[in-house]
Short mmCIF file of C-alpha atoms in Angstrom, two decimals:
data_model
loop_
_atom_site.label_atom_id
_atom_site.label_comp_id
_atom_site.label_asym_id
_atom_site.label_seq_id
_atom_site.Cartn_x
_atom_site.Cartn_y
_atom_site.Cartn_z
CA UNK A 176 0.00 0.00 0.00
CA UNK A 177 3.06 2.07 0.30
CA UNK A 178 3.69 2.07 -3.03
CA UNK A 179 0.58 3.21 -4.64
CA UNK A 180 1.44 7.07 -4.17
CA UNK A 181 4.61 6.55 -6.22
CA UNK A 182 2.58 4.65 -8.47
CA UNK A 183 0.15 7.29 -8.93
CA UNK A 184 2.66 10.03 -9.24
CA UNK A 185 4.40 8.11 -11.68
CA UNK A 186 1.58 7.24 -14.06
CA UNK A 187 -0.02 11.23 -13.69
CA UNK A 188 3.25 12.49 -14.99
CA UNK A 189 3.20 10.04 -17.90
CA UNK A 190 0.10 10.42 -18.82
CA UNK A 191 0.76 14.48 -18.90
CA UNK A 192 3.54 13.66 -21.39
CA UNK A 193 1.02 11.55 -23.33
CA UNK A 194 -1.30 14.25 -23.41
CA UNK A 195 1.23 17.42 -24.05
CA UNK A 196 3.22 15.05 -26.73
CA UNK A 197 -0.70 14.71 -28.77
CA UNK A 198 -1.43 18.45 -28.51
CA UNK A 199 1.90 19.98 -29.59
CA UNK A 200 1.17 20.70 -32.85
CA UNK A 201 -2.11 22.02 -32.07
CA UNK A 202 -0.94 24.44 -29.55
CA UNK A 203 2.23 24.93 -31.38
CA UNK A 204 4.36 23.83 -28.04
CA UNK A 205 7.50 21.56 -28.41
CA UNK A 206 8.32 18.92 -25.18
CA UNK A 207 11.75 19.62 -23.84
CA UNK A 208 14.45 18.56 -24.23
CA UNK A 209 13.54 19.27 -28.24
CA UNK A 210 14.52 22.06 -29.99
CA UNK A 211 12.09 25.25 -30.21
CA UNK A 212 9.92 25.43 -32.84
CA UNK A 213 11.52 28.93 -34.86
CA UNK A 214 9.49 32.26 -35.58
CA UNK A 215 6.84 31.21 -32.97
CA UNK A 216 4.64 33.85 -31.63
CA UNK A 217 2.49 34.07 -28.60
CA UNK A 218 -0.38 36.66 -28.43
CA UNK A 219 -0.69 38.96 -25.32
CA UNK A 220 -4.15 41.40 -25.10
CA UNK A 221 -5.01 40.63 -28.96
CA UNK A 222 -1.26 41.58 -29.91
CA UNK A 223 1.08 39.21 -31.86
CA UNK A 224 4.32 39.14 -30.19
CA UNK A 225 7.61 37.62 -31.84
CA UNK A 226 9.69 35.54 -29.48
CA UNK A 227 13.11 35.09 -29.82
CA UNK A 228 14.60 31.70 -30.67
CA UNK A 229 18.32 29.87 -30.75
CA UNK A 230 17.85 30.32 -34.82
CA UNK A 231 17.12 33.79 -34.72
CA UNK A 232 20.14 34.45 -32.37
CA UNK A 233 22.59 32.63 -34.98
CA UNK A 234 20.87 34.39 -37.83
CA UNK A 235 21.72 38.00 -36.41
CA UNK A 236 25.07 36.73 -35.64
CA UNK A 237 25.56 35.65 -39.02
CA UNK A 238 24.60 39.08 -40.22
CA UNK A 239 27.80 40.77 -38.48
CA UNK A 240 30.48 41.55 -41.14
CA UNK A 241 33.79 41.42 -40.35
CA UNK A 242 35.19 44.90 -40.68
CA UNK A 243 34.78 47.14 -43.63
CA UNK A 244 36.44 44.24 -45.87
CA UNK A 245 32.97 42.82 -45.34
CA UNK A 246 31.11 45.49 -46.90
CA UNK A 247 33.01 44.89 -50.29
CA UNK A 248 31.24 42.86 -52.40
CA UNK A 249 27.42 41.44 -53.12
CA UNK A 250 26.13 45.55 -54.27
CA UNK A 251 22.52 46.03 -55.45
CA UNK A 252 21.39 45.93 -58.83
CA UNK A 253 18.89 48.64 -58.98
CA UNK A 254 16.62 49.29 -61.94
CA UNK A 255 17.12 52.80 -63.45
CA UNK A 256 13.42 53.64 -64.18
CA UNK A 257 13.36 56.78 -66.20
CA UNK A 258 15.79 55.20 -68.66
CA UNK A 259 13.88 51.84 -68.64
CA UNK A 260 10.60 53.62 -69.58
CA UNK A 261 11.93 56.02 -72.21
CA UNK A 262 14.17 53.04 -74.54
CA UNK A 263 11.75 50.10 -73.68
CA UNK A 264 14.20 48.15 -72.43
CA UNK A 265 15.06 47.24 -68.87
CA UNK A 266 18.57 49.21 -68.00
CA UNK A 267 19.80 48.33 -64.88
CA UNK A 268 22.81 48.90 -62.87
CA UNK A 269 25.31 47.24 -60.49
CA UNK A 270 25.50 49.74 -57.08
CA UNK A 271 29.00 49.88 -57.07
CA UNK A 272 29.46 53.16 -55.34
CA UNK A 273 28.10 50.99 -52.49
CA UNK A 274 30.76 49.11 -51.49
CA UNK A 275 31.70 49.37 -48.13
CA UNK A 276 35.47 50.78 -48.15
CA UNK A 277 36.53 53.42 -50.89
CA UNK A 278 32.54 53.28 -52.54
CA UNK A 279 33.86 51.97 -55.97
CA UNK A 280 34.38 48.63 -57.57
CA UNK A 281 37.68 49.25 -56.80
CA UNK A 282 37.17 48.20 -53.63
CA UNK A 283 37.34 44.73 -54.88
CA UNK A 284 40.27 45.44 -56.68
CA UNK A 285 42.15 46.71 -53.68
CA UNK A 286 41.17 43.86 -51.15
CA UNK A 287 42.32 41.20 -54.11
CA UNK A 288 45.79 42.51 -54.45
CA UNK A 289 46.09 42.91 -50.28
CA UNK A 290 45.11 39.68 -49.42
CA UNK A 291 47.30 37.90 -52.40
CA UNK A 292 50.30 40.57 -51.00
CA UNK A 293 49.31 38.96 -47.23
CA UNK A 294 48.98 34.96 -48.52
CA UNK A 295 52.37 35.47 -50.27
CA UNK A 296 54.29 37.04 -47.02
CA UNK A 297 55.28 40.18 -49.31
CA UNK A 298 52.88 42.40 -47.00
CA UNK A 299 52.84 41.84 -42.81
CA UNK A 300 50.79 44.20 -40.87
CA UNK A 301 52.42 46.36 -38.37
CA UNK A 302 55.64 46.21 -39.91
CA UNK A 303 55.88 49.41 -41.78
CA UNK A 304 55.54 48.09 -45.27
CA UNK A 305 53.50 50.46 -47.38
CA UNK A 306 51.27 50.28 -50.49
CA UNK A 307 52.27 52.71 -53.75
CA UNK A 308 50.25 52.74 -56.37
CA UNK A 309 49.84 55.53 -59.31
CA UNK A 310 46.35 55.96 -60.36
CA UNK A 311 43.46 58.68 -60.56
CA UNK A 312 41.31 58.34 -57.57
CA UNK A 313 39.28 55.28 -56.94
CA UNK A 314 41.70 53.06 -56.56
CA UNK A 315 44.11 55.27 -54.38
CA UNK A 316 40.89 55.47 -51.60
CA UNK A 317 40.27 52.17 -51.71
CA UNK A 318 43.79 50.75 -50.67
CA UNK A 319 43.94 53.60 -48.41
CA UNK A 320 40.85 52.90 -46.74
CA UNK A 321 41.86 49.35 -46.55
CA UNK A 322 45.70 49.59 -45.63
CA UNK A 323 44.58 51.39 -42.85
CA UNK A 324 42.15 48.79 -41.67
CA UNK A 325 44.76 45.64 -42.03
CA UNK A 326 48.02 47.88 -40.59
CA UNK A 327 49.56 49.34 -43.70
CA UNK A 328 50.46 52.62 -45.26
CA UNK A 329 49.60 53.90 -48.65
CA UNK A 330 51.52 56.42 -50.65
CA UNK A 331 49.54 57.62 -53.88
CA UNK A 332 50.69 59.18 -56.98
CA UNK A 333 48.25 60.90 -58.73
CA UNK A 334 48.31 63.62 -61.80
CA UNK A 335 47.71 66.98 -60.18
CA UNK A 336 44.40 67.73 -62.86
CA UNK A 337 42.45 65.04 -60.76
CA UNK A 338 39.02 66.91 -58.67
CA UNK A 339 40.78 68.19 -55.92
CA UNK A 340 38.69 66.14 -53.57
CA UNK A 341 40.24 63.15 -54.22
CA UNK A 342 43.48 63.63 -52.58
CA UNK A 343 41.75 65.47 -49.91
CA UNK A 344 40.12 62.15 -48.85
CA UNK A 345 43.48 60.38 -49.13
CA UNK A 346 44.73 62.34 -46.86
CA UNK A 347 41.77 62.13 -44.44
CA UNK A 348 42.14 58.23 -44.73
CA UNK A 349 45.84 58.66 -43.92
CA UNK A 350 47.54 58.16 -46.93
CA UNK A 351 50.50 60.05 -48.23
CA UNK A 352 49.50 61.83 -51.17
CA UNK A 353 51.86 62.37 -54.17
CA UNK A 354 50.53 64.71 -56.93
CA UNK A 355 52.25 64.69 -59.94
CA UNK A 356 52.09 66.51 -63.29
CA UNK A 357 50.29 64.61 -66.37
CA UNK A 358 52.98 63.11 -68.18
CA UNK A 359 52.74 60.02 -70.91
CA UNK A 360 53.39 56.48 -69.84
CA UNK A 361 57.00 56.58 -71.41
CA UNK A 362 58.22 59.44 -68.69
CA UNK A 363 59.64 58.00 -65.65
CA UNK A 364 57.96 60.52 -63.74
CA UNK A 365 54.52 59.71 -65.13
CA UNK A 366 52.09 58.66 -61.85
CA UNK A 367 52.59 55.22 -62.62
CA UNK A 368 55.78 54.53 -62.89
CA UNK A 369 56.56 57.07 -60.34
CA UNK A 370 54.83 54.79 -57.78
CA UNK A 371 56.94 51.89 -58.95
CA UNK A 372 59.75 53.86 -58.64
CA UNK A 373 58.88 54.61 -54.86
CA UNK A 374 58.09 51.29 -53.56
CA UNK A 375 61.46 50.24 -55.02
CA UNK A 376 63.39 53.07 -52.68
CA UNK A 377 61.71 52.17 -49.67
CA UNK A 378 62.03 48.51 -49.60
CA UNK A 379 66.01 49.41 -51.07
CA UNK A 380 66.47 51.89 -47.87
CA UNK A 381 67.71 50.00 -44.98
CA UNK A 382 66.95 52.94 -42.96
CA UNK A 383 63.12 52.47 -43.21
CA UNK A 384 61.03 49.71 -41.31
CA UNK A 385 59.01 47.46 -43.75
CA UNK A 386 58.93 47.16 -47.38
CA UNK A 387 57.23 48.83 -50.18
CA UNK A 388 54.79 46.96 -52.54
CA UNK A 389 54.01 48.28 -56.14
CA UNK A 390 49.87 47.54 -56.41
CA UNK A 391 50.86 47.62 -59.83
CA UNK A 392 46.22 47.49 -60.69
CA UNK A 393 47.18 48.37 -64.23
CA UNK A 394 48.79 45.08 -64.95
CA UNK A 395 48.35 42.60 -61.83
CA UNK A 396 46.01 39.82 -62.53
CA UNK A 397 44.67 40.06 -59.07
CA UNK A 398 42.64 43.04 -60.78
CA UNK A 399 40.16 41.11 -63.24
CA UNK A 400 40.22 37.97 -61.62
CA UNK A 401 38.45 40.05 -58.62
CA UNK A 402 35.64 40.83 -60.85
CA UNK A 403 35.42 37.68 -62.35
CA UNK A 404 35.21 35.91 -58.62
CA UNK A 405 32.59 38.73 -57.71
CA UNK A 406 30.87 41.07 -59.88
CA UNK A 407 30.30 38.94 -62.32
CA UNK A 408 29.12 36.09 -60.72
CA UNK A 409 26.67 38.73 -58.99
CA UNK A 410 25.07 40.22 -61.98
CA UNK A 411 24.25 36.73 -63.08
CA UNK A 412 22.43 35.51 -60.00
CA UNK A 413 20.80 38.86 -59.28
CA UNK A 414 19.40 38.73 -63.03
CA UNK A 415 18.98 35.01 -62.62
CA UNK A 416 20.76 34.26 -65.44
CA UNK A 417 18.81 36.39 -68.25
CA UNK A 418 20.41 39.32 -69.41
CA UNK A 419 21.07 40.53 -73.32
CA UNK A 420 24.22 43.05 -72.60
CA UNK A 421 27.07 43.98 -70.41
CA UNK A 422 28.26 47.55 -71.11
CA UNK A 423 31.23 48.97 -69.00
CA UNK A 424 33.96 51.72 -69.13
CA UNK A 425 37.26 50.67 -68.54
CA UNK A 426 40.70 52.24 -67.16
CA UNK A 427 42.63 49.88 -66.18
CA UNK A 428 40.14 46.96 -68.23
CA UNK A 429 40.16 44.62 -64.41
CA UNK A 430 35.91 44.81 -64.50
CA UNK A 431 34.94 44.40 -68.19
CA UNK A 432 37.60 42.24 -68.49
CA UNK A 433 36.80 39.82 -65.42
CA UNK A 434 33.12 40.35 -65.98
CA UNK A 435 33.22 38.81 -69.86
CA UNK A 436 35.15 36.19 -68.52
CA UNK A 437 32.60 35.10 -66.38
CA UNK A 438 29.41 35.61 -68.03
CA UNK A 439 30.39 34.60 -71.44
CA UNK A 440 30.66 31.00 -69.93
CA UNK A 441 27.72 31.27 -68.18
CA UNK A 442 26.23 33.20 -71.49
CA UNK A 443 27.66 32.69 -74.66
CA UNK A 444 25.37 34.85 -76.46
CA UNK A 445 25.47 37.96 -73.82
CA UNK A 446 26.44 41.40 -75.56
CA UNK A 447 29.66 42.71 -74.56
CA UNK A 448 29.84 46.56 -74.94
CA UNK A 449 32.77 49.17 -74.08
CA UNK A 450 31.55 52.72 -72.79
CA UNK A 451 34.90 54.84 -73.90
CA UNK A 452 35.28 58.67 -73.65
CA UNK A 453 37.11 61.42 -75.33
CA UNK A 454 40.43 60.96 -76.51
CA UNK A 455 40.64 57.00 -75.15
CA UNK A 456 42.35 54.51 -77.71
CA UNK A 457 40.22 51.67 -76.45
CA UNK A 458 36.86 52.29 -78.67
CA UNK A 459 39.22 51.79 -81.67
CA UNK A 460 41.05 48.97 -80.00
CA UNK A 461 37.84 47.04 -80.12
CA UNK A 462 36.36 48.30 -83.36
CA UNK A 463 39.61 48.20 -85.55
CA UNK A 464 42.19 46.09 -83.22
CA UNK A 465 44.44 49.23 -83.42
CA UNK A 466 45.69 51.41 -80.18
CA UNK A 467 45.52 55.40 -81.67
CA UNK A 468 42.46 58.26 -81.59
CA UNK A 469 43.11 60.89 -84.00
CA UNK A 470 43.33 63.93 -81.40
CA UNK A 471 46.29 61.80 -79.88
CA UNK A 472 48.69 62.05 -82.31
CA UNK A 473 52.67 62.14 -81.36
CA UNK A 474 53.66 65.18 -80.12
CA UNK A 475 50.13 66.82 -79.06
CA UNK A 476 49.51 64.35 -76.00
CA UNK A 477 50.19 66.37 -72.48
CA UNK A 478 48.92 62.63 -70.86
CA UNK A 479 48.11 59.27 -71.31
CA UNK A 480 44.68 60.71 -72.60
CA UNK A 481 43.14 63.95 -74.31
CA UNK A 482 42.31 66.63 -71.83
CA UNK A 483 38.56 65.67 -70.63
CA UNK A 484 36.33 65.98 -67.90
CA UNK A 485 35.68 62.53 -67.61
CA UNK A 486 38.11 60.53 -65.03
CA UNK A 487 38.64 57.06 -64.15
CA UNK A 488 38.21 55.42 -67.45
CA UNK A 489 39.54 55.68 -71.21
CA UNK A 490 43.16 55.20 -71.43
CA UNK A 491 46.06 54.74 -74.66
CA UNK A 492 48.00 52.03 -73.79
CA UNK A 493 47.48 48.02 -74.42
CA UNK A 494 47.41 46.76 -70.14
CA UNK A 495 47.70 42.72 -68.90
CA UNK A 496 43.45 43.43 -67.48
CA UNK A 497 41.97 44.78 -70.61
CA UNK A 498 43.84 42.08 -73.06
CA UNK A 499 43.11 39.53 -70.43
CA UNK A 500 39.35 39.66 -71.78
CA UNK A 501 39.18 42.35 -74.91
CA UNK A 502 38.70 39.09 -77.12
CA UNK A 503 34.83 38.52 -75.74
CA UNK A 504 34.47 42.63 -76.36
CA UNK A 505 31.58 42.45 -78.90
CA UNK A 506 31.51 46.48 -79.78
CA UNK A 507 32.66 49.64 -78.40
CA UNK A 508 30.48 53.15 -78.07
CA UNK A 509 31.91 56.23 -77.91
CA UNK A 510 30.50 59.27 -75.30
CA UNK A 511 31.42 62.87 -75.34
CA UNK A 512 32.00 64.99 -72.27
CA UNK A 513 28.51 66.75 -73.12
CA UNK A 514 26.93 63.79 -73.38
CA UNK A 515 28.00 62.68 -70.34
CA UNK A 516 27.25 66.06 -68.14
CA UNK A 517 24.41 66.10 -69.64
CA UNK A 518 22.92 62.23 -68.57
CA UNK A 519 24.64 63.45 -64.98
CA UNK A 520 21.93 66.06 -64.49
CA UNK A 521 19.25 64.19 -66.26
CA UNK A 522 19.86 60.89 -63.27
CA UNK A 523 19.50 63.61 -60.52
CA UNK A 524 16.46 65.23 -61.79
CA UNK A 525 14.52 61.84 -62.99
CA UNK A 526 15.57 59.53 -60.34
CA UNK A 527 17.62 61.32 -57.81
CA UNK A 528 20.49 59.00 -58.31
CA UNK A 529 23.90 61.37 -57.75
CA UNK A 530 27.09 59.81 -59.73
CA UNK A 531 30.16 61.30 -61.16
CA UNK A 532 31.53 61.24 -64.77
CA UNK A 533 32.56 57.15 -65.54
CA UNK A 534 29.02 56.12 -64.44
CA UNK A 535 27.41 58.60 -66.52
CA UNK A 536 29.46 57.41 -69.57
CA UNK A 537 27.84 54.11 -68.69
CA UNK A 538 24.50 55.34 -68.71
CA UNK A 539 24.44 57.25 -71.91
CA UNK A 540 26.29 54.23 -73.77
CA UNK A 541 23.49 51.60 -72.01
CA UNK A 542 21.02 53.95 -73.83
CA UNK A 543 22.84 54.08 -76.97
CA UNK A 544 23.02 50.35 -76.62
CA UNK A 545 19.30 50.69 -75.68
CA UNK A 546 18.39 52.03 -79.13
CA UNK A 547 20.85 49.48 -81.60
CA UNK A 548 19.07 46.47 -79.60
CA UNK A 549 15.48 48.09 -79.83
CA UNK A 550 12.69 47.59 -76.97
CA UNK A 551 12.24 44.38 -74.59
CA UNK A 552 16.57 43.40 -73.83
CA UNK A 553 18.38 43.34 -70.81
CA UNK A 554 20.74 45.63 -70.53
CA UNK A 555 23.38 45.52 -67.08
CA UNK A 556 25.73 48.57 -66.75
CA UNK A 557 27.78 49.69 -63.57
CA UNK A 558 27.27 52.83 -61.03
CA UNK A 559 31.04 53.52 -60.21
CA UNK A 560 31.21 56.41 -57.96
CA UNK A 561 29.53 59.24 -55.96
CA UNK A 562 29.17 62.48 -57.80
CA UNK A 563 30.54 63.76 -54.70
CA UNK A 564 34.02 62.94 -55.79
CA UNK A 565 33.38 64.75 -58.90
CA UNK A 566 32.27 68.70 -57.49
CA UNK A 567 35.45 70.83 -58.70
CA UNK A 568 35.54 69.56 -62.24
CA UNK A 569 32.80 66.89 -63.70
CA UNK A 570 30.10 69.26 -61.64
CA UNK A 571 31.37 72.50 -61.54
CA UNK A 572 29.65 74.14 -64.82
CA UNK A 573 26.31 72.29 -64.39
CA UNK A 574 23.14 73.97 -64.70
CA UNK A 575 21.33 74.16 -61.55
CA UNK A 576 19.21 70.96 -60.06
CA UNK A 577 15.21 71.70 -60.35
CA UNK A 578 15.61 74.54 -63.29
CA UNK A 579 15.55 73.61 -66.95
CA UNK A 580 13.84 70.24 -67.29
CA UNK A 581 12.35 69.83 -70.30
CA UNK A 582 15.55 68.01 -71.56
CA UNK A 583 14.93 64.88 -73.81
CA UNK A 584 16.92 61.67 -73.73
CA UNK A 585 17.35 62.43 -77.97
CA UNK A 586 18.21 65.59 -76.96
CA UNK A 587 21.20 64.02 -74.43
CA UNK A 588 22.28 61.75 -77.33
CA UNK A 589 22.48 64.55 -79.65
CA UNK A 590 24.89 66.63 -77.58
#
């Protein structure tokens, strides 16, 4: 008789479990020692009230990036409506200018050449060894912003005729800021080369701690194999796949370059287009397999390109990036400096998006592009930069935002 407490405890607290284990999934319980159900919700006076779970904790976790080198990479593609609606197609555009560290696709660029530096012990951080590399802005800010993240310096070279805000940011993000007067690629003191020349001093002086490391973007095949490991694989999967044309501007040739490489294996059909500005030898390196524009002729040339308005892109000399993919360039369209200003203004005033002078080059090309294919294609072009980098030259003679309005895409093209 002893027993038959135990007995009844025993069997009541079984038969809950019996009960409870029947009516889970109607009351949407789970029995310990099982894992909660996720996204459950419990209602308290009529309101729904999320509660928090072991997923949800290891989602937000996973969310975290890992410094600013986490915020490079995986950019929007947005849908540019106003120049959707007026060509019938569907233009849209990689958000480049939102990556995380210099807000440029250089970013990618920059991060590539580091961590191959790093893997191959020629960089170590802490040590002293700094970055030199010769180029025009966006690629400068980039390894600036990220040398100082990882425990490097950078030392830029840059022509002096760059926007002046630039090198002001360089030397915000710490960098030591070399500006240089334009010179052709065969002058030793040309940007380039003058970078090249500086790394080599430093890591020669015995006198200085670390070593200096040439980024060398021009040529380095860290450059286009970043975009072919990231932008392009991006543009496929965020167009799932369908997509007519691929229509880029290229300085150093890394993205159209890496970008073809990609999605013409993916695509064999995709549309392969070169934006090119002013003075650039590259429209007639595609069209006619030959490096020279007519206003470039020996003798007349102050730099590696015709005085323009237009930075970042358009260059006259064959680089390692551009060759690397100029093969699966299908065409080339040329863009003047009016054209360009022009489709700058018209992007603020129709959709409020603010970008300096390569992405406009884009845009007015995609629409060119827009009009050879006719209405219904796919056309993916890139968003480079800010406009902000752009004020003291691409900006500086632009009519004012909100006055004349009545401006026609025909008209744009025309210019």
């Amino acid at each position: 008789m002893n027993d038959h407490p135990r007995l009844y405890t025993v069997g009541a607290f079984a038969l809950g479990v019996l009960v409870t284990a029947c009516l889970k999934d109607y009351y949407n319980i789970e029995i310990w020692p099982f894992k909660q159900r996720t996204n459950r919700t419990a209602s308290s006076h009529g309101t729904t009230i999320s509660i928090p779970d072991e997923g949800n904790e290891k989602r937000n976790k996973g969310d975290i990036r890992e410094g600013i080198e986490g915020c490079i990479g995986n950019t929007p593609l947005i849908k540019i409506k106003s120049l959707s609606e007026a060509t019938g197609c569907e233009i849209l555009a990689k958000a480049e200018f939102l990556n995380g560290a210099g807000n440029s696709p250089k970013d990618r660029v920059a991060l590539n050449i580091i961590e191959l530096a790093e893997k191959e012990c020629r960089l170590v951080p802490h040590s002293g060894d700094t970055v030199y590399e010769g180029t025009v802005g966006s690629t400068g800010i980039s390894l600036a912003a990220i040398c100082r993240a990882r425990g490097y310096k950078a030392h830029i070279c840059m022509p002096d005729d760059m926007a002046r805000e630039k090198s002001d940011l360089l030397l915000k993000l710490g960098a030591e800021v070399e500006r240089v007067r334009p010179a052709p690629i065969v002058d030793q003191k040309q940007f380039v080369n003058l970078a090249r020349t500086r790394a080599e001093e430093h890591t020669a002086d015995l006198n200085r701690p670390g070593r200096g490391l040439f980024a060398d973007q021009f040529e380095t095949e860290a450059n286009w194999r970043a975009h072919f490991a990231g932008t392009g694989p991006e543009i496929y999967n965020q167009t799932g796949g369908h997509l007519d044309a691929f229509i880029s501007g290229a300085g150093t040739g890394g993205t159209i370059s890496g970008v073809a490489l990609f999605l013409k294996q993916k695509l064999p059909n995709v549309k392969i287009v070169l934006a090119d500005p002013p003075g650039s030898g590259l429209y007639n390196r595609v069209k006619f397999g030959v490096m020279f524009d007519s206003k470039e002729r020996e003798g007349t040339r102050r730099r590696h390109q015709v005085d323009t308005v237009v930075e970042g892109i358009g260059i006259n000399r064959v680089t390692n990036n551009f060759e690397a993919g100029r093969e699966l360039v299908d065409d080339a369209i040329r863009v003047t400096d009016e054209q360009a200003i022009a489709m700058a203004r018209w992007l603020v005033e129709q959709d409020g998006i603010f970008v300096g002078s390569s992405s406009a080059v884009n845009c007015v090309a995609a629409v060119k592009l827009a009009e050879q294919l006719g209405p219904g294609h796919r056309i993916v072009t890139l968003l480079c930069d800010s406009g902000a980098r752009h004020l003291s030259k691409f900006w500086a003679n632009t009519e004012p935002i909100g006055g004349k309005t009545d401006v026609t895409l025909a008209q744009i093209l025309g210019s």
